[in-house]
Coordinates of C-alpha atoms in Angstrom, one line a residue:
Chain A
M1 CA 9.4 -3.2 13.3
A2 CA 7.9 -2.8 16.7
E3 CA 4.1 -3.1 17.2
R4 CA 4.0 0.7 18.0
E5 CA 5.0 1.3 14.4
R6 CA 1.8 -0.2 13.2
I7 CA -0.3 2.3 11.2
R8 CA -3.9 3.1 12.0
I9 CA -6.0 3.4 8.9
T10 CA -9.4 5.0 9.2
E11 CA -11.6 4.4 6.2
V12 CA -13.7 7.5 5.6
G13 CA -15.2 6.4 2.2
P14 CA -18.7 5.7 3.6
R15 CA -18.9 9.2 5.1
D16 CA -16.5 11.8 3.6
G17 CA -16.3 9.9 0.4
L18 CA -20.0 9.3 -0.3
Q19 CA -20.9 12.8 1.1
N20 CA -19.1 14.3 -1.8
E21 CA -20.3 11.9 -4.5
A22 CA -23.2 13.1 -6.6
R23 CA -24.8 9.7 -7.3
A24 CA -27.2 8.5 -4.5
V25 CA -26.2 5.2 -2.9
S26 CA -28.8 2.9 -1.3
T27 CA -28.7 1.8 2.3
D28 CA -28.3 -1.8 1.2
V29 CA -25.2 -1.0 -0.8
K30 CA -23.7 1.1 2.0
V31 CA -24.2 -1.7 4.5
A32 CA -22.6 -4.2 2.1
F33 CA -19.7 -1.8 1.5
I34 CA -19.1 -1.2 5.2
D35 CA -19.3 -5.0 5.9
L36 CA -16.7 -5.7 3.2
L37 CA -14.5 -2.9 4.6
S38 CA -14.8 -4.4 8.1
A39 CA -13.3 -7.6 6.7
S40 CA -10.4 -5.8 5.1
G41 CA -8.5 -5.1 8.3
V42 CA -8.9 -1.3 8.5
A43 CA -8.7 -0.2 12.2
E44 CA -11.6 2.2 12.0
I45 CA -14.6 3.1 9.7
E46 CA -16.4 6.4 9.7
V47 CA -19.8 5.0 9.0
S48 CA -22.0 8.0 8.5
S49 CA -22.9 11.4 9.7
F50 CA -25.8 12.4 12.1
V51 CA -26.3 15.7 10.3
S52 CA -29.6 16.9 9.0
S53 CA -30.6 15.0 5.8
R54 CA -31.6 18.4 4.5
W55 CA -27.9 19.3 4.3
V56 CA -26.5 16.0 3.4
P57 CA -29.2 13.8 1.7
Q58 CA -26.6 11.1 0.9
L59 CA -26.1 10.4 4.6
G60 CA -29.8 10.7 5.7
D61 CA -29.9 7.0 6.5
A62 CA -27.2 7.0 9.2
S63 CA -29.4 5.3 11.8
E64 CA -30.4 2.5 9.5
V65 CA -26.9 2.0 8.3
F66 CA -25.7 1.7 11.9
A67 CA -28.5 -0.7 12.7
R68 CA -27.8 -3.0 9.9
I69 CA -24.0 -3.2 9.6
Q70 CA -22.3 -6.3 11.2
R71 CA -19.9 -5.1 13.9
R72 CA -16.6 -6.8 13.7
K73 CA -14.4 -7.2 16.8
G74 CA -11.4 -4.9 16.8
V75 CA -12.9 -2.4 14.3
T76 CA -14.0 1.0 15.6
Y77 CA -17.1 2.3 14.0
S78 CA -17.4 6.1 14.3
A79 CA -19.9 8.8 13.2
L80 CA -19.7 12.4 12.5
V81 CA -22.0 14.4 14.9
P82 CA -22.5 18.1 14.3
N83 CA -24.5 19.0 17.4
E84 CA -26.5 17.6 20.4
Q85 CA -29.5 16.6 18.3
G86 CA -27.1 14.5 16.2
L87 CA -25.6 13.0 19.3
D88 CA -29.1 12.2 20.6
A89 CA -29.9 10.3 17.4
A90 CA -26.6 8.4 17.5
M91 CA -26.8 7.5 21.2
A92 CA -30.5 6.4 20.8
L93 CA -29.3 3.4 18.7
A94 CA -29.3 -0.1 20.1
S95 CA -25.6 -0.2 18.9
P96 CA -24.4 3.4 19.0
P97 CA -21.1 4.5 17.4
D98 CA -17.9 3.5 19.2
K99 CA -16.5 6.9 18.6
I100 CA -17.8 10.4 18.0
A101 CA -16.3 12.9 15.6
V102 CA -16.9 16.6 15.6
F103 CA -15.6 19.2 13.2
T104 CA -14.4 22.7 13.1
A105 CA -11.9 24.6 11.0
A106 CA -8.7 26.6 11.2
S107 CA -10.3 29.3 8.9
E108 CA -13.0 31.6 10.1
T109 CA -14.3 32.2 6.6
F110 CA -14.6 28.4 5.9
S111 CA -16.2 27.8 9.3
R112 CA -18.8 30.5 8.6
K113 CA -19.5 29.3 5.0
N114 CA -19.5 25.6 5.9
T115 CA -21.3 25.6 9.2
N116 CA -22.8 29.1 9.5
A117 CA -20.9 29.6 12.7
T118 CA -17.6 31.2 13.9
I119 CA -14.9 28.8 15.1
A120 CA -15.7 29.9 18.6
Q121 CA -19.4 29.1 18.1
T122 CA -18.6 25.6 16.8
L123 CA -16.5 25.0 19.9
E124 CA -19.4 26.1 22.1
R125 CA -21.8 23.8 20.2
F126 CA -19.4 20.9 20.6
A127 CA -18.7 21.4 24.3
P128 CA -21.8 19.4 25.5
V129 CA -21.3 16.8 22.7
I130 CA -17.8 16.2 23.8
R131 CA -18.8 16.1 27.5
R132 CA -21.7 13.7 27.0
S133 CA -19.6 11.5 24.7
R134 CA -16.9 11.2 27.3
D135 CA -19.5 10.5 30.0
A136 CA -20.7 7.6 27.7
R137 CA -17.0 6.5 27.5
K138 CA -16.9 7.2 23.8
P139 CA -13.6 8.6 22.5
V140 CA -13.9 11.9 20.6
R141 CA -12.1 12.8 17.4
A142 CA -12.1 16.4 16.4
Y143 CA -11.5 17.4 12.8
I144 CA -9.8 20.7 12.0
S145 CA -10.6 21.5 8.4
C146 CA -8.4 23.8 6.3
A147 CA -5.4 22.9 8.4
V148 CA -3.1 23.7 5.4
A149 CA -5.2 26.1 3.3
C150 CA -8.7 27.5 3.0
P151 CA -10.5 27.9 -0.4
Y152 CA -11.5 31.4 0.6
E153 CA -8.5 32.7 2.7
G154 CA -5.6 30.9 1.1
P155 CA -2.7 29.4 3.1
T156 CA -3.5 28.7 6.8
D157 CA -1.2 30.0 9.5
P158 CA -0.1 26.9 11.4
Q159 CA -0.5 29.0 14.6
N160 CA -4.3 29.1 13.8
V161 CA -4.3 25.3 13.8
R162 CA -2.4 25.3 17.0
S163 CA -4.8 27.7 18.6
V164 CA -7.9 25.6 17.6
A165 CA -6.2 22.3 18.5
G166 CA -5.4 23.7 22.0
K167 CA -9.0 24.7 22.6
L168 CA -10.2 21.3 21.4
L169 CA -7.8 19.5 23.8
D170 CA -9.1 21.8 26.6
L171 CA -12.6 20.6 25.8
G172 CA -11.5 17.0 26.2
V173 CA -11.1 15.5 22.7
D174 CA -9.0 12.5 22.4
E175 CA -7.7 12.9 18.9
I176 CA -7.1 15.8 16.6
D177 CA -7.7 15.1 12.9
L178 CA -5.9 17.6 10.6
G179 CA -7.6 18.0 7.3
D180 CA -6.1 19.3 4.1
T181 CA -9.6 19.9 3.0
I182 CA -8.9 21.3 -0.5
G183 CA -5.9 19.1 -1.2
V184 CA -3.2 21.6 -1.8
A185 CA -0.4 20.5 0.6
A186 CA 3.2 20.0 -0.5
P187 CA 5.2 17.8 1.8
S188 CA 6.9 20.9 3.2
D189 CA 3.5 22.1 4.4
I190 CA 3.2 19.0 6.5
D191 CA 6.5 20.0 8.2
L192 CA 5.1 23.4 8.9
L193 CA 1.9 22.0 10.2
Y194 CA 3.5 19.7 12.8
E195 CA 6.2 22.3 13.7
G196 CA 3.3 24.6 14.6
L197 CA 1.9 21.9 16.9
A198 CA 5.2 21.1 18.6
G199 CA 4.9 20.7 22.3
L200 CA 1.1 20.8 22.1
L201 CA 0.4 17.6 20.1
K202 CA 2.7 14.7 19.5
P203 CA 2.5 13.3 16.0
G204 CA 1.1 10.1 17.6
Q205 CA -1.9 12.0 19.0
T206 CA -3.0 13.2 15.6
T207 CA -4.6 11.8 12.4
L208 CA -3.9 13.2 9.1
H209 CA -6.8 13.6 6.6
L210 CA -5.5 14.3 3.1
H211 CA -7.4 15.0 -0.1
D212 CA -5.6 14.2 -3.3
T213 CA -6.9 17.1 -5.4
R214 CA -3.5 17.9 -6.8
G215 CA -1.8 14.5 -6.6
T216 CA 0.3 15.2 -3.5
A217 CA -1.7 13.4 -0.8
L218 CA 0.3 10.1 -0.7
T219 CA 3.5 12.0 -0.6
C220 CA 2.3 14.2 2.3
A221 CA 1.3 11.0 4.1
Y222 CA 4.8 9.7 3.5
R223 CA 6.3 12.9 4.9
A224 CA 4.0 12.7 7.9
F225 CA 5.1 9.2 8.5
E226 CA 8.7 10.3 8.4
L227 CA 7.8 12.9 11.0
G228 CA 6.2 10.2 13.3
V229 CA 2.5 10.4 12.4
R230 CA 1.0 6.9 12.6
S231 CA -2.7 7.5 11.9
F232 CA -4.2 8.3 8.5
D233 CA -7.7 8.8 7.0
S234 CA -8.2 7.5 3.5
S235 CA -11.1 6.4 1.4
C236 CA -11.6 3.2 -0.6
V237 CA -10.7 3.9 -4.3
G238 CA -10.3 7.6 -3.4
L239 CA -14.1 8.2 -3.2
G240 CA -15.1 11.7 -2.6
G241 CA -14.2 14.4 -5.2
C242 CA -13.7 17.9 -3.9
P243 CA -16.6 20.4 -3.9
Y244 CA -14.1 23.2 -4.5
A245 CA -12.5 21.6 -7.5
P246 CA -15.0 19.9 -9.8
G247 CA -13.6 16.8 -11.4
A248 CA -10.9 16.5 -8.9
S249 CA -9.9 13.5 -6.8
G250 CA -11.3 12.7 -3.4
N251 CA -9.6 11.5 -0.2
V252 CA -6.3 9.8 -0.7
A253 CA -7.1 6.2 -1.8
T254 CA -6.9 3.6 1.0
E255 CA -5.3 1.0 -1.5
D256 CA -2.5 3.4 -2.4
V257 CA -1.7 4.2 1.2
V258 CA -1.7 0.6 2.2
Y259 CA 0.3 -0.5 -0.8
M260 CA 3.0 2.1 -0.1
L261 CA 3.2 1.4 3.6
E262 CA 3.2 -2.3 3.3
G263 CA 5.9 -2.0 0.5
M264 CA 8.0 -0.1 3.1
G265 CA 7.6 -3.0 5.5
V266 CA 5.2 -1.0 7.7
R267 CA 2.2 -3.0 9.0
T268 CA -1.3 -1.6 8.4
G269 CA -3.2 -4.6 9.4
V270 CA -5.1 -4.3 6.0
D271 CA -5.3 -7.2 3.5
L272 CA -4.8 -5.6 0.1
D273 CA -6.7 -8.4 -1.7
R274 CA -9.7 -7.9 0.5
L275 CA -9.4 -4.2 0.0
V276 CA -9.6 -4.7 -3.7
D277 CA -12.9 -6.5 -3.2
C278 CA -14.2 -3.4 -1.4
A279 CA -12.8 -1.3 -4.1
R280 CA -14.5 -3.3 -6.8
L281 CA -17.9 -2.6 -5.1
A282 CA -17.0 1.1 -4.5
S283 CA -16.0 1.6 -8.1
T284 CA -19.5 0.6 -9.2
L285 CA -21.2 3.2 -7.0
V286 CA -19.9 6.5 -8.3
G287 CA -20.5 6.6 -12.1
H288 CA -17.0 7.8 -12.9
E289 CA -13.5 6.5 -13.2
V290 CA -12.0 6.1 -9.7
P291 CA -8.8 7.7 -8.7
S292 CA -7.1 4.7 -6.9
K293 CA -4.1 3.7 -9.0
Y294 CA -3.3 0.5 -7.1
Y295 CA -6.9 -0.6 -7.6
R296 CA -6.7 -0.1 -11.4
A297 CA -3.4 -2.0 -11.6
A298 CA -4.8 -4.8 -9.4
I299 CA -7.9 -5.1 -11.5
G300 CA -5.8 -5.2 -14.7
A301 CA -3.7 -8.0 -13.2
R302 CA -6.8 -10.0 -12.1
S303 CA -8.3 -9.8 -15.5
R304 CA -5.1 -11.0 -17.2
A305 CA -4.9 -13.8 -14.7
S306 CA -8.5 -14.9 -15.4
S307 CA -8.1 -14.7 -19.2
A308 CA -4.8 -16.7 -18.9
G309 CA -6.5 -19.2 -16.6
Chain B
M1 CA 17.8 28.0 -2.3
A2 CA 21.1 27.7 -4.3
E3 CA 21.0 27.4 -8.0
R4 CA 22.5 23.9 -7.8
E5 CA 19.2 22.9 -6.0
R6 CA 17.3 23.6 -9.2
I7 CA 15.5 20.5 -10.5
R8 CA 16.0 19.2 -14.0
I9 CA 12.7 18.0 -15.5
T10 CA 12.9 15.9 -18.7
E11 CA 9.5 15.7 -20.4
V12 CA 9.2 12.2 -21.9
G13 CA 5.5 12.4 -22.9
P14 CA 6.2 12.7 -26.7
R15 CA 8.4 9.5 -26.6
D16 CA 7.7 7.2 -23.6
G17 CA 4.2 8.6 -23.2
L18 CA 2.9 8.3 -26.8
Q19 CA 4.8 5.0 -27.4
N20 CA 2.5 3.4 -24.8
E21 CA -0.8 5.1 -26.0
A22 CA -3.0 3.1 -28.3
R23 CA -4.4 6.0 -30.3
A24 CA -2.3 7.2 -33.2
V25 CA -1.2 10.8 -33.0
S26 CA -0.4 12.8 -36.2
T27 CA 3.0 14.4 -36.8
D28 CA 1.3 17.9 -36.9
V29 CA -0.1 17.4 -33.4
K30 CA 3.2 16.0 -32.0
V31 CA 5.0 19.0 -33.3
A32 CA 2.5 21.4 -31.8
F33 CA 2.7 19.5 -28.5
I34 CA 6.5 19.6 -28.4
D35 CA 6.5 23.3 -29.3
L36 CA 4.1 24.0 -26.4
L37 CA 6.3 22.0 -24.1
S38 CA 9.4 24.0 -25.2
A39 CA 7.6 27.1 -24.0
S40 CA 6.7 25.7 -20.6
G41 CA 10.3 25.8 -19.3
V42 CA 11.1 22.1 -19.0
A43 CA 14.9 21.5 -19.3
E44 CA 14.7 18.7 -21.7
I45 CA 12.3 17.0 -24.0
E46 CA 12.6 13.4 -25.3
V47 CA 11.2 14.1 -28.7
S48 CA 11.0 10.6 -30.3
S49 CA 12.8 7.3 -30.9
F50 CA 14.8 6.3 -34.0
V51 CA 13.6 2.7 -33.6
S52 CA 12.1 0.7 -36.5
S53 CA 8.6 1.9 -37.2
R54 CA 7.8 -1.8 -37.5
W55 CA 8.2 -2.1 -33.7
V56 CA 6.9 1.3 -32.6
P57 CA 4.5 2.6 -35.4
Q58 CA 3.5 5.6 -33.1
L59 CA 7.1 7.0 -33.4
G60 CA 7.8 6.2 -37.1
D61 CA 7.9 9.9 -37.9
A62 CA 10.9 10.8 -35.7
S63 CA 12.8 12.4 -38.5
E64 CA 9.9 14.6 -39.6
V65 CA 9.1 15.6 -36.0
F66 CA 12.7 16.6 -35.4
A67 CA 12.7 18.5 -38.7
R68 CA 9.6 20.5 -37.9
I69 CA 9.8 21.4 -34.2
Q70 CA 11.0 24.8 -33.3
R71 CA 14.2 24.6 -31.2
R72 CA 14.1 26.8 -28.2
K73 CA 17.4 28.1 -26.7
G74 CA 18.2 26.4 -23.4
V75 CA 16.0 23.3 -24.0
T76 CA 17.7 20.0 -24.7
Y77 CA 16.0 17.9 -27.4
S78 CA 16.9 14.2 -27.1
A79 CA 16.1 11.0 -29.0
L80 CA 16.1 7.4 -28.1
V81 CA 18.4 5.4 -30.4
P82 CA 18.5 1.6 -30.2
N83 CA 21.4 0.9 -32.5
E84 CA 23.8 2.3 -35.1
Q85 CA 21.1 2.5 -37.9
G86 CA 19.0 4.6 -35.5
L87 CA 22.0 6.8 -34.9
D88 CA 22.7 7.2 -38.6
A89 CA 19.1 8.4 -39.1
A90 CA 19.3 10.8 -36.2
M91 CA 22.7 12.3 -37.2
A92 CA 21.6 12.6 -40.8
L93 CA 19.1 15.3 -39.8
A94 CA 19.8 19.0 -40.6
S95 CA 19.2 19.6 -36.8
P96 CA 20.1 16.3 -35.1
P97 CA 19.1 15.6 -31.5
D98 CA 21.1 17.4 -28.8
K99 CA 21.4 14.3 -26.8
I100 CA 21.3 10.6 -27.5
A101 CA 19.5 8.0 -25.2
V102 CA 20.2 4.3 -25.2
F103 CA 18.4 1.7 -23.2
T104 CA 19.2 -1.6 -21.4
A105 CA 17.8 -3.3 -18.4
A106 CA 18.8 -4.6 -15.0
S107 CA 16.8 -7.8 -15.7
E108 CA 18.0 -10.5 -18.2
T109 CA 14.5 -11.8 -18.8
F110 CA 13.2 -8.3 -19.5
S111 CA 16.1 -7.5 -21.8
R112 CA 15.6 -10.6 -23.8
K113 CA 11.8 -10.2 -24.1
N114 CA 12.0 -6.5 -24.8
T115 CA 15.0 -6.2 -27.1
N116 CA 15.7 -9.9 -28.0
A117 CA 19.2 -9.5 -26.6
T118 CA 21.0 -10.3 -23.4
I119 CA 22.1 -7.3 -21.3
A120 CA 25.7 -7.9 -22.5
Q121 CA 24.6 -7.9 -26.1
T122 CA 22.7 -4.6 -25.7
L123 CA 25.9 -3.1 -24.2
E124 CA 27.9 -4.4 -27.2
R125 CA 25.4 -2.9 -29.6
F126 CA 25.5 0.5 -27.7
A127 CA 29.3 0.7 -27.6
P128 CA 29.7 2.2 -31.1
V129 CA 26.5 4.4 -30.6
I130 CA 28.0 5.9 -27.5
R131 CA 31.4 6.3 -29.0
R132 CA 30.1 8.0 -32.1
S133 CA 27.7 10.2 -30.1
R134 CA 30.6 11.4 -27.9
D135 CA 32.7 12.0 -31.0
A136 CA 29.9 14.2 -32.2
R137 CA 29.9 16.0 -28.8
K138 CA 26.4 14.7 -28.0
P139 CA 25.9 13.7 -24.4
V140 CA 24.6 10.2 -23.8
R141 CA 21.9 9.2 -21.4
A142 CA 21.5 5.4 -20.7
Y143 CA 18.3 4.0 -19.4
I144 CA 18.3 1.0 -17.1
S145 CA 14.9 -0.5 -17.2
C146 CA 13.5 -2.6 -14.3
A147 CA 15.8 -0.8 -11.8
V148 CA 13.3 -1.7 -9.1
A149 CA 11.5 -4.8 -10.3
C150 CA 10.9 -6.8 -13.5
P151 CA 7.5 -8.0 -14.7
Y152 CA 9.0 -11.5 -15.2
E153 CA 11.6 -11.8 -12.4
G154 CA 10.1 -9.8 -9.6
P155 CA 12.2 -7.5 -7.4
T156 CA 15.6 -6.5 -8.9
D157 CA 18.7 -6.9 -6.8
P158 CA 20.2 -3.4 -6.5
Q159 CA 23.6 -5.0 -7.2
N160 CA 22.4 -5.9 -10.7
V161 CA 21.6 -2.2 -11.3
R162 CA 25.1 -1.3 -10.0
S163 CA 26.8 -3.8 -12.2
V164 CA 25.0 -2.5 -15.4
A165 CA 25.5 1.1 -14.4
G166 CA 29.2 0.5 -13.9
K167 CA 29.5 -1.0 -17.4
L168 CA 27.6 1.9 -18.9
L169 CA 29.9 4.4 -17.2
D170 CA 32.9 2.4 -18.6
L171 CA 31.4 2.8 -22.1
G172 CA 31.4 6.5 -21.6
V173 CA 27.7 7.5 -20.9
D174 CA 27.1 10.8 -19.2
E175 CA 23.9 10.1 -17.3
I176 CA 22.3 7.0 -15.9
D177 CA 18.5 7.0 -16.0
L178 CA 17.0 4.6 -13.6
G179 CA 13.5 3.3 -14.6
D180 CA 10.8 1.8 -12.4
T181 CA 9.4 0.4 -15.6
I182 CA 6.4 -1.3 -14.1
G183 CA 5.7 1.3 -11.4
V184 CA 5.9 -0.8 -8.2
A185 CA 8.4 1.2 -6.1
A186 CA 7.7 2.1 -2.5
P187 CA 9.9 5.0 -1.2
S188 CA 12.0 2.5 0.7
D189 CA 12.9 0.9 -2.7
I190 CA 14.4 4.2 -3.8
D191 CA 16.6 4.1 -0.7
L192 CA 17.8 0.6 -1.6
L193 CA 18.4 1.6 -5.2
Y194 CA 20.7 4.5 -4.3
E195 CA 22.4 2.7 -1.5
G196 CA 23.3 0.1 -4.1
L197 CA 24.9 2.7 -6.3
A198 CA 26.8 4.4 -3.4
G199 CA 30.3 5.4 -4.4
L200 CA 29.7 4.5 -8.1
L201 CA 27.1 7.2 -8.9
K202 CA 26.3 10.3 -7.0
P203 CA 22.5 11.1 -6.9
G204 CA 23.3 14.2 -9.0
Q205 CA 24.6 12.0 -11.9
T206 CA 21.4 10.1 -12.2
T207 CA 17.9 10.7 -13.4
L208 CA 14.9 8.9 -12.0
H209 CA 12.2 7.7 -14.3
L210 CA 9.1 6.7 -12.5
H211 CA 5.8 5.1 -13.6
D212 CA 2.8 5.7 -11.5
T213 CA 1.2 2.3 -12.0
R214 CA 0.4 1.9 -8.3
G215 CA 0.2 5.6 -7.3
T216 CA 3.6 5.8 -5.6
A217 CA 5.6 7.6 -8.2
L218 CA 5.4 11.1 -6.8
T219 CA 6.2 9.9 -3.4
C220 CA 9.3 8.0 -4.7
A221 CA 10.4 11.2 -6.5
Y222 CA 10.0 13.1 -3.2
R223 CA 12.1 10.4 -1.4
A224 CA 14.7 10.6 -4.1
F225 CA 14.8 14.4 -3.7
E226 CA 15.4 13.9 0.0
L227 CA 18.3 11.6 -1.0
G228 CA 19.8 14.3 -3.3
V229 CA 18.5 13.3 -6.7
R230 CA 17.9 16.5 -8.8
S231 CA 16.8 15.1 -12.2
F232 CA 13.5 13.5 -13.0
D233 CA 11.6 12.2 -16.0
S234 CA 7.9 12.8 -16.2
S235 CA 5.2 13.0 -18.9
C236 CA 2.6 15.7 -19.5
V237 CA -0.7 14.6 -17.9
G238 CA 0.9 11.3 -17.1
L239 CA 0.7 10.0 -20.7
G240 CA 1.8 6.5 -21.2
G241 CA -0.1 3.7 -19.5
C242 CA 1.8 0.5 -18.7
P243 CA 1.9 -2.4 -21.1
Y244 CA 2.2 -4.8 -18.2
A245 CA -0.9 -3.4 -16.4
P246 CA -3.7 -2.5 -18.8
G247 CA -5.7 0.5 -17.6
A248 CA -2.9 1.7 -15.4
S249 CA -1.3 5.1 -15.2
G250 CA 1.7 6.1 -17.3
N251 CA 4.8 8.1 -16.3
V252 CA 4.5 10.3 -13.3
A253 CA 2.7 13.5 -14.4
T254 CA 4.9 16.5 -15.1
E255 CA 2.3 18.9 -13.6
D256 CA 2.1 16.9 -10.3
V257 CA 5.9 16.8 -10.0
V258 CA 6.2 20.5 -10.7
Y259 CA 3.3 21.4 -8.4
M260 CA 4.9 19.5 -5.5
L261 CA 8.4 20.8 -6.0
E262 CA 7.4 24.4 -6.5
G263 CA 5.2 24.1 -3.4
M264 CA 8.3 23.1 -1.5
G265 CA 10.0 26.2 -2.7
V266 CA 12.2 24.2 -5.1
R267 CA 12.8 25.7 -8.5
T268 CA 12.0 23.6 -11.6
G269 CA 12.1 26.4 -14.2
V270 CA 8.6 25.3 -15.3
D271 CA 5.7 27.6 -15.6
L272 CA 2.7 25.7 -14.3
D273 CA 0.1 27.7 -16.3
R274 CA 2.0 27.1 -19.5
L275 CA 2.2 23.4 -18.6
V276 CA -1.6 23.3 -18.2
D277 CA -1.8 24.6 -21.8
C278 CA 0.3 21.6 -22.9
A279 CA -1.8 19.3 -20.8
R280 CA -5.0 20.5 -22.3
L281 CA -3.6 19.5 -25.7
A282 CA -2.2 16.2 -24.5
S283 CA -5.5 15.3 -22.8
T284 CA -7.3 15.5 -26.2
L285 CA -4.9 13.0 -27.8
V286 CA -5.4 9.8 -25.8
G287 CA -9.1 9.0 -25.8
H288 CA -9.2 8.4 -22.0
E289 CA -9.2 10.3 -18.8
V290 CA -5.7 11.5 -18.0
P291 CA -4.0 10.6 -14.7
S292 CA -2.6 14.1 -13.8
K293 CA -4.5 15.3 -10.7
Y294 CA -3.0 18.8 -10.8
Y295 CA -4.3 19.2 -14.3
R296 CA -7.8 18.2 -13.5
A297 CA -7.9 20.6 -10.5
A298 CA -6.5 23.4 -12.7
I299 CA -9.0 22.8 -15.4
G300 CA -11.8 22.8 -12.9
A301 CA -10.6 26.1 -11.5
R302 CA -10.3 27.6 -15.0
S303 CA -13.8 26.6 -15.9
R304 CA -15.2 28.0 -12.7
A305 CA -13.3 31.3 -13.3
S306 CA -14.7 31.5 -16.9
S307 CA -18.3 30.8 -15.8
A308 CA -18.0 33.4 -13.0
G309 CA -16.4 35.9 -15.4

């Protein structure tokens, strides 16, 4: 398989995962977790969010985490930045993020409830963030939440996604990250999503961000792969939960994505054994059983091997 | 979508699921579970196994369960039968099973360890079971375990599956049920499996029996659907575990399969709300968190609705 077929895995457990976990995680442990992830071979790690700690207390230590992690060559370390104040904080670091992520939504109701702003207002707010990031030669990823459905409005019209994506591209973002925020997608929804973006975005210019609330995330990733998508977000052990479905799973688990793709002969660059080391740490953080199935099978195999040995 | 596109769901929770659960389940509860499943709209239910209760104590009440369940028109009630004694017991019932299932493997080592017989010996043992079932106008399903990989031998050569399937067809079975017994398949393995059967078996003549040990089962079902397979085994809430991977998931969860397919506009005949009622009962039986993600999301939604109401 040609090098261009290599998959880009962005580990979002330290940000999207922990943000949605109830139990507080110390800065020390976050740093250890991210350093282990760096060694696993993931292409990119979303380290934290420079959002007010009033809104997301779990990520209030973004600057300290960035200051203390060991940067590994070849790994991109990104941060979510909601506004110019967040960008100021991120860029003031001795080692600022390699990449800046901003977020809006394809649903007006979700945008208003989640960020207290219309979609148009979020784009206005981002314009200087995107411009300054580009001036600093930082690539910009833009999340579009509710790309498949909204918890308030129901199914999202793919033309709404197209409209928002077009405006983000006009503002100069480098990458559009399409989020199935509430984890409802069937694989056919992935077809509709990318059909709606035809001619505007090539699959190669997008990342797919799937939540596994109803068990379909890995299948949707597979369908997207069939359609040409080569960049996926995932979280170690499936950290994250879903604020709109208590008790539900979080992001699609990195181990499961990597296991499936490598099993298909597709290269991810990720070492599954090292990923299991990350997962072992992550599974101790959350105080509940973790969703990753590959991880549980691997831990079962390791414990058998050690009791046999 | 044409009627022929309708999917056949065989619920194997009462047999394959419970067989691999440690906690004993009473006959009363099994009967209640199967009666609820009958009302959910699944096409077929594998009720129990007429195997010696010395080997599978959990299913030692097969005759009582068959005697007490309420048969619902349109639902096929099947039983696993390992040998002629098992068939004698099944056929002696006032209401015998509608369908008989036999099992062999595509791996010699697995066959010997699991049934103390070579593959050839299992086929000899089944010949009279199959003949007598057909004489009694009972269709016969034959399982081929380890159709993708064996816990002892590693990956299975698809030509071994083809060879065993050919012999089973010669013996007169109506349906070949291909099992990824240890739950290792990537979707590309499903391609290899059906390529190996090309010209011998049409996808429509087979059922796929997936275990979700490493999280890939639903994706493999989706890939099989793309390849034309229209019959799947699954278990309510993903009952079952895996004896070769302690702590791992069981069969692919019926709720997740149905949610995905219905989301694609494919008819399964199954009512998801009624299935959640089955799942609620099943989840109380096993003494551990259940793997089905759709179920957890649905229960979360129901509890929110009731606390809001």
